[in-house]
CSV table of C-alpha atoms in Angstrom, one decimal:
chain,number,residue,atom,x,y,z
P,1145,UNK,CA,-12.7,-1.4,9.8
P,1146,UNK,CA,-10.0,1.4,8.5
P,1147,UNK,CA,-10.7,3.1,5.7
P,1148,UNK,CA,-8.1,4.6,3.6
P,1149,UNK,CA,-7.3,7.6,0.7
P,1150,UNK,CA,-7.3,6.1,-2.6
P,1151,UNK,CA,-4.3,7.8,-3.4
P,1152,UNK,CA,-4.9,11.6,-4.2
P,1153,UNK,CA,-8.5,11.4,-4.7
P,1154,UNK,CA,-11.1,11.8,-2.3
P,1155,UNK,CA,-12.1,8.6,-2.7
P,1156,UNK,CA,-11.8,6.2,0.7
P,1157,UNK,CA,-11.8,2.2,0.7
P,1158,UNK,CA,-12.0,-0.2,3.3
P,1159,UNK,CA,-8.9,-1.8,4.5
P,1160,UNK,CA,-10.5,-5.3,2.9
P,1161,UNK,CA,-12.4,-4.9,-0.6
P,1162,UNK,CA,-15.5,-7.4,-1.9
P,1163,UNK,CA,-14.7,-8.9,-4.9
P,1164,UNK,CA,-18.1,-9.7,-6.1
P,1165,UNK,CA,-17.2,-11.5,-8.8
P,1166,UNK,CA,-18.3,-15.1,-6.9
P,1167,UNK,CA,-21.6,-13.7,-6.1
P,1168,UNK,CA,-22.0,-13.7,-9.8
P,1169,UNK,CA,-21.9,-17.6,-9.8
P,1170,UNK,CA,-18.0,-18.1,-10.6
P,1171,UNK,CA,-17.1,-21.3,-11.6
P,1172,UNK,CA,-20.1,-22.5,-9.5
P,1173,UNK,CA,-23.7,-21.4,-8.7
P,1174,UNK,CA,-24.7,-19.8,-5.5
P,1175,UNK,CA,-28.5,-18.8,-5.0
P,1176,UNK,CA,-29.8,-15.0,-4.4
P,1177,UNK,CA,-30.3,-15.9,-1.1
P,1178,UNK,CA,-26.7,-16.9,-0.2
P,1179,UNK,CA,-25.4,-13.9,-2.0
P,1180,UNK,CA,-27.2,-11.9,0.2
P,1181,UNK,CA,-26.3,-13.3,3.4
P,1182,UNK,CA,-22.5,-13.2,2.1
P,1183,UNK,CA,-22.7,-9.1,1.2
P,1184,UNK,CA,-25.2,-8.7,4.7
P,1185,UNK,CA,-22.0,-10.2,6.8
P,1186,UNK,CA,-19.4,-8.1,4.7
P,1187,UNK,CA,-21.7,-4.7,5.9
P,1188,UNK,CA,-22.0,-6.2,9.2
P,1189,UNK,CA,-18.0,-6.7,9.3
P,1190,UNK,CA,-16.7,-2.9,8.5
P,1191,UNK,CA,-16.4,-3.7,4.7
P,1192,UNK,CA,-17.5,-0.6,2.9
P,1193,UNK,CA,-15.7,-1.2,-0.7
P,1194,UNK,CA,-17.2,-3.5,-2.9
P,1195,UNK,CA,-15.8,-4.1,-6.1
P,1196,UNK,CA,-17.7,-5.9,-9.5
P,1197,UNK,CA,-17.7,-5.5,-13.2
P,1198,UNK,CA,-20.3,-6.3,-16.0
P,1199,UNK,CA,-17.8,-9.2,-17.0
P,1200,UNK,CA,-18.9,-11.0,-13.4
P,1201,UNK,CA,-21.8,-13.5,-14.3
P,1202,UNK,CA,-22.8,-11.4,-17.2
P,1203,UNK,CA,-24.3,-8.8,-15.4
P,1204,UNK,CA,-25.1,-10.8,-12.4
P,1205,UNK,CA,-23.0,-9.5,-9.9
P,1206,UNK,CA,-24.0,-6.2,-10.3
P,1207,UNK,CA,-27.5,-6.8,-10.2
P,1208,UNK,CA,-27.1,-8.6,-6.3
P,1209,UNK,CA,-24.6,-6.0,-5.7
P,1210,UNK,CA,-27.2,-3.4,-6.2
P,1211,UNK,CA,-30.0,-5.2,-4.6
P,1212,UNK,CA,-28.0,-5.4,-1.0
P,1213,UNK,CA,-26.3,-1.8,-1.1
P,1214,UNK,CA,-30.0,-0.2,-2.2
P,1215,UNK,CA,-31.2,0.2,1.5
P,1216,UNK,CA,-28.0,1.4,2.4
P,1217,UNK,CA,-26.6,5.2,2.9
P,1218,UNK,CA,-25.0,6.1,-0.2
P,1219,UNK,CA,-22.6,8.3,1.6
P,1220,UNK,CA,-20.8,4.9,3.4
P,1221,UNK,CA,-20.0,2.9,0.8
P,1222,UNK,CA,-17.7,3.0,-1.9
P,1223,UNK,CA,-18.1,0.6,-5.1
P,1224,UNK,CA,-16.3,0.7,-8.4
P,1225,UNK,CA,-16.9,-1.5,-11.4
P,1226,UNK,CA,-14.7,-1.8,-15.0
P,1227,UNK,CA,-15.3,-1.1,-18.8
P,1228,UNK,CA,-14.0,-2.3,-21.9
P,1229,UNK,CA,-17.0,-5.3,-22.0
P,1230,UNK,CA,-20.0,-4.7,-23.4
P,1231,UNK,CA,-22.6,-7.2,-22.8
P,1232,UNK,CA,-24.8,-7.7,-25.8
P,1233,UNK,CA,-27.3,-10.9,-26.7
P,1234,UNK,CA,-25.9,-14.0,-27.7
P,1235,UNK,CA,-26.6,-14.9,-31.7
P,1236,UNK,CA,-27.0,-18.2,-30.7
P,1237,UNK,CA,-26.7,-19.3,-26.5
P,1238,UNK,CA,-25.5,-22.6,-25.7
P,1239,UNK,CA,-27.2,-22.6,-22.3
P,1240,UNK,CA,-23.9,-22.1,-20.1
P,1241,UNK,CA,-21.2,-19.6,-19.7
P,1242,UNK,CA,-19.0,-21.6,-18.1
P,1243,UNK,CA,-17.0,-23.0,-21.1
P,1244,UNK,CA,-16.5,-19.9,-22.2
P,1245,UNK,CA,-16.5,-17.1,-19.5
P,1246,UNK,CA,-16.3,-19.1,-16.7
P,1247,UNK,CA,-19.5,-18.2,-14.8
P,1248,UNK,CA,-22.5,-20.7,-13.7
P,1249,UNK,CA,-25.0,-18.3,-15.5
P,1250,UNK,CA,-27.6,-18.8,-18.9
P,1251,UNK,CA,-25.2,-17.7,-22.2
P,1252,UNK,CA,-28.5,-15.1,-23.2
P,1253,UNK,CA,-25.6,-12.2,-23.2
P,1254,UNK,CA,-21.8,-12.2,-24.9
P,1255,UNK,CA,-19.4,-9.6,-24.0
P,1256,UNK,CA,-18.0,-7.7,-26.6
P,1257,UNK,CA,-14.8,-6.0,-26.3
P,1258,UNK,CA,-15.3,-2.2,-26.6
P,1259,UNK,CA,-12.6,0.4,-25.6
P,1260,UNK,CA,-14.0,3.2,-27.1
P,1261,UNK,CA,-15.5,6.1,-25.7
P,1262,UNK,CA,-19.3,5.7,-26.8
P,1263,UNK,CA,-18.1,2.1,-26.0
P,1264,UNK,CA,-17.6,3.3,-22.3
P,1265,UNK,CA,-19.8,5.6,-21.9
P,1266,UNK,CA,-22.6,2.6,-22.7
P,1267,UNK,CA,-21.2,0.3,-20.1
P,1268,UNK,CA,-21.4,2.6,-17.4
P,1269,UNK,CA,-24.6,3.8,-18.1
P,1270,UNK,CA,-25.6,-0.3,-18.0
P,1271,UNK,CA,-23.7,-0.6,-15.1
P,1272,UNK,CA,-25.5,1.8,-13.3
P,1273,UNK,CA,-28.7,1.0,-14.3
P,1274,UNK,CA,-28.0,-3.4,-12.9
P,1275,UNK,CA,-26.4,-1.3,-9.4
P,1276,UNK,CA,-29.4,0.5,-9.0
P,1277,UNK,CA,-27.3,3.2,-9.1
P,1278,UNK,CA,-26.7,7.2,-10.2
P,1279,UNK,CA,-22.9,7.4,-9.8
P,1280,UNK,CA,-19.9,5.0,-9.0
P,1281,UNK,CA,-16.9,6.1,-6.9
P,1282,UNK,CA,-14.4,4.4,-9.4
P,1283,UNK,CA,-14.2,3.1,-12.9
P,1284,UNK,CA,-11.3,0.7,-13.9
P,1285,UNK,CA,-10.1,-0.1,-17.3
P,1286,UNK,CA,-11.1,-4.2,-17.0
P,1287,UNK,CA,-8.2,-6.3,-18.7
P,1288,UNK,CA,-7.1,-4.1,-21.6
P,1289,UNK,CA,-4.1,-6.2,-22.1
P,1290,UNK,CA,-4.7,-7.2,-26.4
P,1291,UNK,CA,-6.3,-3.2,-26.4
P,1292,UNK,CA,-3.8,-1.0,-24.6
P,1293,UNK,CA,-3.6,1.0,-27.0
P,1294,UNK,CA,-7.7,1.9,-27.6
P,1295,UNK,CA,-7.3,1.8,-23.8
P,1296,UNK,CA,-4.9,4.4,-23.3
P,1297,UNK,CA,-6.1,6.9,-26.8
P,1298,UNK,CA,-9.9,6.1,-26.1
P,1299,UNK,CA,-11.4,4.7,-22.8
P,1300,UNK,CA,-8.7,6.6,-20.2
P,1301,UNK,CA,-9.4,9.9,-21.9
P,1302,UNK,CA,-12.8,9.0,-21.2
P,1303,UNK,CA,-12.8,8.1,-18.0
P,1304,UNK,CA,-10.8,10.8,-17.0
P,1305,UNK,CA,-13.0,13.6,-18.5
P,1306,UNK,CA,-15.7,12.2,-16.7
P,1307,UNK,CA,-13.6,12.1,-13.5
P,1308,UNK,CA,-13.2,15.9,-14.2
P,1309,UNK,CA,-16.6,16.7,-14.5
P,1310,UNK,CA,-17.0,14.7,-10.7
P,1311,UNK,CA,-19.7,12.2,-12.1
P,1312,UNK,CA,-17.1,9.8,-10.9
P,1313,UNK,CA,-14.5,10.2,-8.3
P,1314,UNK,CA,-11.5,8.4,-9.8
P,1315,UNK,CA,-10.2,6.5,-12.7
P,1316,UNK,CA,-8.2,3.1,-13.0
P,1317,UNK,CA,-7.1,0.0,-14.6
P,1318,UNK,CA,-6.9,-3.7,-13.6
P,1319,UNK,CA,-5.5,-6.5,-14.7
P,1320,UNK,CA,-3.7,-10.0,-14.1
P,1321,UNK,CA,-0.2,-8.7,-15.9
P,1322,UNK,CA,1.8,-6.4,-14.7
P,1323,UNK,CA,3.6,-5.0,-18.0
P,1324,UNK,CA,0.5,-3.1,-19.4
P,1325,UNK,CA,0.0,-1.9,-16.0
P,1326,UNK,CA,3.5,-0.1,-15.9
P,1327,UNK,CA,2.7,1.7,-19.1
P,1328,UNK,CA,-0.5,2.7,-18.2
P,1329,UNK,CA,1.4,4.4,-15.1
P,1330,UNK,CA,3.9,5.7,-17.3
P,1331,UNK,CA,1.5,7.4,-20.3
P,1332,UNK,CA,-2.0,7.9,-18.1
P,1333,UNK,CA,-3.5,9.8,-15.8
P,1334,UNK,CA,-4.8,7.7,-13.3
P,1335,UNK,CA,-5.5,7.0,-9.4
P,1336,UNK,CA,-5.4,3.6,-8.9
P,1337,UNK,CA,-3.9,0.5,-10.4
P,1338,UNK,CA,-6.1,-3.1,-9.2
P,1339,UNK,CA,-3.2,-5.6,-10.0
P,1340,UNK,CA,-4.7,-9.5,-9.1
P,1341,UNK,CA,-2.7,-12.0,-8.4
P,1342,UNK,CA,0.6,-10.5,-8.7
P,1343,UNK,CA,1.2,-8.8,-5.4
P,1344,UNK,CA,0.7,-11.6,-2.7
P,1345,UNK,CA,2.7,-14.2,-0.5
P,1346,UNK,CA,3.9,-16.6,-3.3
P,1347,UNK,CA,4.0,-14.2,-6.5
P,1348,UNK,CA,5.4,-10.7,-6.2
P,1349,UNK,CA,6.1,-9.7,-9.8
P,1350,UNK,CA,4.0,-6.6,-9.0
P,1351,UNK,CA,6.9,-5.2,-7.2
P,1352,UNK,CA,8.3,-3.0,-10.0
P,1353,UNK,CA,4.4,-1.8,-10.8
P,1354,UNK,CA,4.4,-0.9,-6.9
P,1355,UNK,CA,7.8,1.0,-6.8
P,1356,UNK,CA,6.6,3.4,-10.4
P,1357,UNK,CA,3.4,3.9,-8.4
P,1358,UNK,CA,4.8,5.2,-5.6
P,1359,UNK,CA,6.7,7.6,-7.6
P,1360,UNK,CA,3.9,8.8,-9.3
P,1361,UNK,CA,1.1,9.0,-6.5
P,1362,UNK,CA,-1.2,6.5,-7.7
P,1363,UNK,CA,-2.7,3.8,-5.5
P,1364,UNK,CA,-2.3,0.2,-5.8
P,1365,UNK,CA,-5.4,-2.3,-5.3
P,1366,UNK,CA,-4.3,-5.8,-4.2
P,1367,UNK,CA,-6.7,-8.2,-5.6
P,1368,UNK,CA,-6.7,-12.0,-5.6
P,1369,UNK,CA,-4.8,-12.7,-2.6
P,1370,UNK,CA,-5.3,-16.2,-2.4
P,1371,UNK,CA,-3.8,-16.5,-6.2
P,1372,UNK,CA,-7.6,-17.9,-6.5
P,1373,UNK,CA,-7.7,-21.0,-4.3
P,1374,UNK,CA,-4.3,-22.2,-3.6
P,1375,UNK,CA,-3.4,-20.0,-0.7
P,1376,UNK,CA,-6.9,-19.8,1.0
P,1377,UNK,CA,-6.4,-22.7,2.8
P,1378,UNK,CA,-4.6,-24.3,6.0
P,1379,UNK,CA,-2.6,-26.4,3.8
P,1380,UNK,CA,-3.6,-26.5,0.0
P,1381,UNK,CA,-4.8,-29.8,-1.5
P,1382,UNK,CA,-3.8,-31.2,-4.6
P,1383,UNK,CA,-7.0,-29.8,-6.4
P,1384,UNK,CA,-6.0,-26.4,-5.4
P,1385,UNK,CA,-6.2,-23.7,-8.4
P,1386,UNK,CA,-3.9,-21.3,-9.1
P,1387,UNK,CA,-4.5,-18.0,-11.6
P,1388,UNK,CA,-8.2,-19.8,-12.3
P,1389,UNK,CA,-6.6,-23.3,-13.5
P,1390,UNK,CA,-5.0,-26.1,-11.2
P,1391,UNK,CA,-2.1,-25.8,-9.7
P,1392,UNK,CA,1.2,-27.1,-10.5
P,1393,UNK,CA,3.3,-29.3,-8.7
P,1394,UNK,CA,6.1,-26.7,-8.2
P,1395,UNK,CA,3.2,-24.1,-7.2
P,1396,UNK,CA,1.8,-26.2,-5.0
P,1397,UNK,CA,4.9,-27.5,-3.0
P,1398,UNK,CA,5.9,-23.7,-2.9
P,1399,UNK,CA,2.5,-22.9,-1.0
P,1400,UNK,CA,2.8,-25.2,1.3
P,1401,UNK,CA,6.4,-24.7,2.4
P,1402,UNK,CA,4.7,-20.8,3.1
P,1403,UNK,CA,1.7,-22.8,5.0
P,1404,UNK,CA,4.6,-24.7,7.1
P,1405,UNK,CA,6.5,-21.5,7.9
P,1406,UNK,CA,2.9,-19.9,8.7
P,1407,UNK,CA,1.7,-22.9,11.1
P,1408,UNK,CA,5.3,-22.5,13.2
P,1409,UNK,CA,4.7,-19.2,14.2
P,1410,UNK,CA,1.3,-19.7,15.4
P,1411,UNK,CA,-1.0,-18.8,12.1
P,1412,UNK,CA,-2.5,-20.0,9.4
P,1413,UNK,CA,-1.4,-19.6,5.1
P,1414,UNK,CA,-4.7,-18.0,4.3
P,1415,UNK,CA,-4.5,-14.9,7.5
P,1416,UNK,CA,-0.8,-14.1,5.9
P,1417,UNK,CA,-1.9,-14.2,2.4
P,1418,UNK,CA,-4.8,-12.1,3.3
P,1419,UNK,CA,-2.3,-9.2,5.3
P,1420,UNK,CA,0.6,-9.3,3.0
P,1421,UNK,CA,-0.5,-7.0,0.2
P,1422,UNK,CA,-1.2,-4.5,3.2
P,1423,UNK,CA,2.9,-4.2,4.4
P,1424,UNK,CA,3.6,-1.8,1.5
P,1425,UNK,CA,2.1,1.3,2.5
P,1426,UNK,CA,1.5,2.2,-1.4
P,1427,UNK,CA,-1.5,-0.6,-1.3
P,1428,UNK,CA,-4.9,1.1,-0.4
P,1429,UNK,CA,-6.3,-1.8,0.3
P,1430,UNK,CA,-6.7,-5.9,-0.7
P,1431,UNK,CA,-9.8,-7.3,-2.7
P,1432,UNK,CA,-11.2,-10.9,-2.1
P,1433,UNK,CA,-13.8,-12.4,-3.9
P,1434,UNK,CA,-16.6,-14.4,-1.4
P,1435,UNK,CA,-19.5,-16.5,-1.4
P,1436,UNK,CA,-20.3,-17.5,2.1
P,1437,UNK,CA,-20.8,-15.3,4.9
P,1438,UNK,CA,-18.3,-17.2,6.9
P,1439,UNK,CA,-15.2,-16.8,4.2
P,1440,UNK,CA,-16.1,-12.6,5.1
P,1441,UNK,CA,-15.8,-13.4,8.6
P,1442,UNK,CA,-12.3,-14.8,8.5
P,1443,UNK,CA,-11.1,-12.9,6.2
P,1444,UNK,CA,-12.2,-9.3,8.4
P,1445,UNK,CA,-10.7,-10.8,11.4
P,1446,UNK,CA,-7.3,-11.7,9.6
P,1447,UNK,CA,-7.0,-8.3,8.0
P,1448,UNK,CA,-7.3,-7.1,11.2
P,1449,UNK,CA,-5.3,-8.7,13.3
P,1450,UNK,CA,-1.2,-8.7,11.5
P,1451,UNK,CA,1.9,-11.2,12.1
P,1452,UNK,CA,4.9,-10.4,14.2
P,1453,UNK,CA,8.0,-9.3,12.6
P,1454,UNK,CA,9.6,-12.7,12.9
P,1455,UNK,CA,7.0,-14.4,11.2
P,1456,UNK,CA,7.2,-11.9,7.8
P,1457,UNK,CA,10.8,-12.0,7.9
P,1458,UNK,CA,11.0,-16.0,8.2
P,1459,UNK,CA,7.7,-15.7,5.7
P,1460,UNK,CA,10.4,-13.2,3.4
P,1461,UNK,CA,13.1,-16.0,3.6
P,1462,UNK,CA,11.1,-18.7,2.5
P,1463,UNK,CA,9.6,-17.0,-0.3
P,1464,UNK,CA,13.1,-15.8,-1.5
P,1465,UNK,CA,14.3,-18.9,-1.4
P,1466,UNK,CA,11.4,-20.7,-3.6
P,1467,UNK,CA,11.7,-18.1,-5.8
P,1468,UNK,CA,15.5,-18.3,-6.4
P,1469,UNK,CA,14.7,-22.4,-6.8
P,1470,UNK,CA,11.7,-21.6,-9.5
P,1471,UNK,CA,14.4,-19.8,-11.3
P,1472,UNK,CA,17.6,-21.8,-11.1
C-alpha cells in the first residue's frame, strides 16, 4: 500500500488509516480474539497507520493496539493517539459505558477533560504505557471544541515543544467540526488536521478547512468516511446511522441517490466513499474504523483500485444537486 508525507514532517502514513476505535468495543462488544484477527488482516493488507486514543473503550483500544503492533518492527508502522482525556477511576461505576461514552466496556474509568500541559504530558505517558510503547509518531488534540482556547494556550504549546525535542514526530488536532479546526490552522503550529466526518461523498463542509490547509502546508486526515454507517453499505437501510445517531430521512434518501449513481457506473457506495477523501491531493490519507478482518479487506482493495472520471463527475452532480435541495 502507498505511503505518503504527512505534510512537512517526516512522518509517512498509509494511503488507508485504522481507526481503532471499534476494536475498543464501540457501540458493541467484540472479543480479543476478533480484534486481533481484524489488526492481523490490516498488517497483512499494506496498512501501516493505525490511529486510537485513550477516549476509545477507555483505554481499550490502545491496550489491543499495542498487543498486535508489539512483535512488529517499529521502524514500519506509524500510530498516533489524542490528548485532552484523562482517564481516571469512576467515584461510583454503573457497570456500562455505553450510556455515557458509547463504548461496550466496564464504567471502572471516567475521562476527565484536561488540556493542560501536566494534563498532556500524563496522557501520553498513559498512552504509551497501554501501547506498549516508548514514542508515538503523532499526537492530536482529541475534540477540543468547548476548550479551544486551553487547547491552543496550553496543550499545542505542549505538543509542539515535545515535537521539537523529536520525542514525537508531529503534532495535530481532530475533530467532528470544522470551525475550531480553521482557527487552530490559523493561530497554531501544526502538521496535520484529522477532520471526521466532514470531508466525504455526502458532506463536504471541510472544504474551506482543506483550502486554508493547503495554504499553510499542513496535512489533512480524512476520517469517518462512511459518515459512521450510512455510506458503508450497498444501499443503506433504514437503521443506517449517521454522525453516531440514526439517520434522517433527508440523509438517507441523499445516500442512496449517491448508491444509485454509484451502482450505474459499475461500483458500489461504500468503494467511492472510501476513495473520495483521497481526490484532493492535500488529504494524506483516509481513516476507517474496523472490527472484522473482512471490512479491512474491502476496504484495502477499494482504496486501491479508483473510479473513472465519469463516475466522480456524475458522483459531483448528484451531490451538488442534494446539496442545493437540503438547502432550498
Amino acid at each position: 500500500m502507498r505511503a505518503r508525507p504527512l505534510g512537512r514532517t517526516n512522518v509517512r502514513v498509509s494511503t488507508l488509516g485504522f481507526g481503532a476505535a471499534p476494536i475498543g468495543n464501540l457501540h458493541s462488544a467484540i472479543d480479543d480474539r476478533q480484534a486481533q484477527l481484524t489488526l492481523e488482516a490490516a498488517w497483512d493488507v499494506g496498512v501501516r497507520y493505525y490511529d486510537t486514543a485513550p477516549h476509545y473503550g477507555l483505554g481499550l483500544s490502545e491496550r489491543r493496539l499495542g498487543d498486535a503492533l508489539a512483535h512488529r518492527p517499529r521502524g514500519e508502522f506509524t500510530i498516533s493517539t489524542k490528548v485532552g482525556r484523562l482517564l481516571e477511576p469512576h467515584p461510583a461505576p454503573t457497570g456500562s459505558d455505553l450510556t455515557t461514552g458509547g463504548f461496550a466496556v466496564p464504567d471502572t474509568l471516567i475521562r476527565r477533560p484536561d488540556y493542560s500541559r501536566d494534563g498532556v504530558l500524563r496522557s501520553l505517558e498513559d498512552s504509551l504505557k497501554r501501547l506498549r510503547l516508548d514514542h508515538v509518531d503523532i499526537v492530536y488534540v482529541h475534540d477540543p471544541d468547548d476548550h479551544l482556547d486551553a487547547a491552543l494556550g496550553h496543550a499545542l504549546p505542549t505538543l509542539v515543544a515535545l515535537r521539537d525535542q523529536g520525542v514525537i514526530g508531529a503534532v495535530g488536532v481532530g475533530a467532528n467540526t470544522v470551525a475550531p479546526l480553521l482557527r487552530v490552522v490559523a493561530e497554531a503550529d501544526v502538521d496535520a488536521v484529522m477532520v471526521a466526518g466532514r470531508w466525504t461523498l455526502l458532506d463536504r463542509t471541510a472544504r474551506p478547512l482543506l483550502d486554508a490547509c493547503a495554504e499553510r502546508g499542513v496535512a489533512v486526515v480524512a476520517a469517518a468516511p462512511f459518515n459512521s454507517g450510512l455510506l458503508s453499505r450497498t444501499y443503506p437501510a433504514s437503521d443506517a446511522t449517521f454522525d453516531y445517531g440514526p439517520a434522517s430521512e433527508s440523509a438517507l434518501r441523499r445516500a442512496r441517490h449517491l448508491a444509485e449513481v454509484s451502482a450505474r457506473h459499475g461500483t458500489a457506495l461504500p468503494h467511492a466513499a472510501l476513495r473520495f477523501p483521497l481526490r484532493d491531493p492535500g488529504v494524506a490519507c483516509v481513516v476507517a474504523g474496523f472490527r472484522t478482518p473482512e471490512e479491512v479487506v474491502s476496504a484495502a482493495r477499494w482504496a486501491a483500485t479508483d473510479l473513472t472520471e465519469e463516475a466522480w463527475v456524475d458522483l459531483d452532480t448528484a451531490a451538488a444537486r442534494v446539496a442545493e435541495v437540503r438547502s432550498s
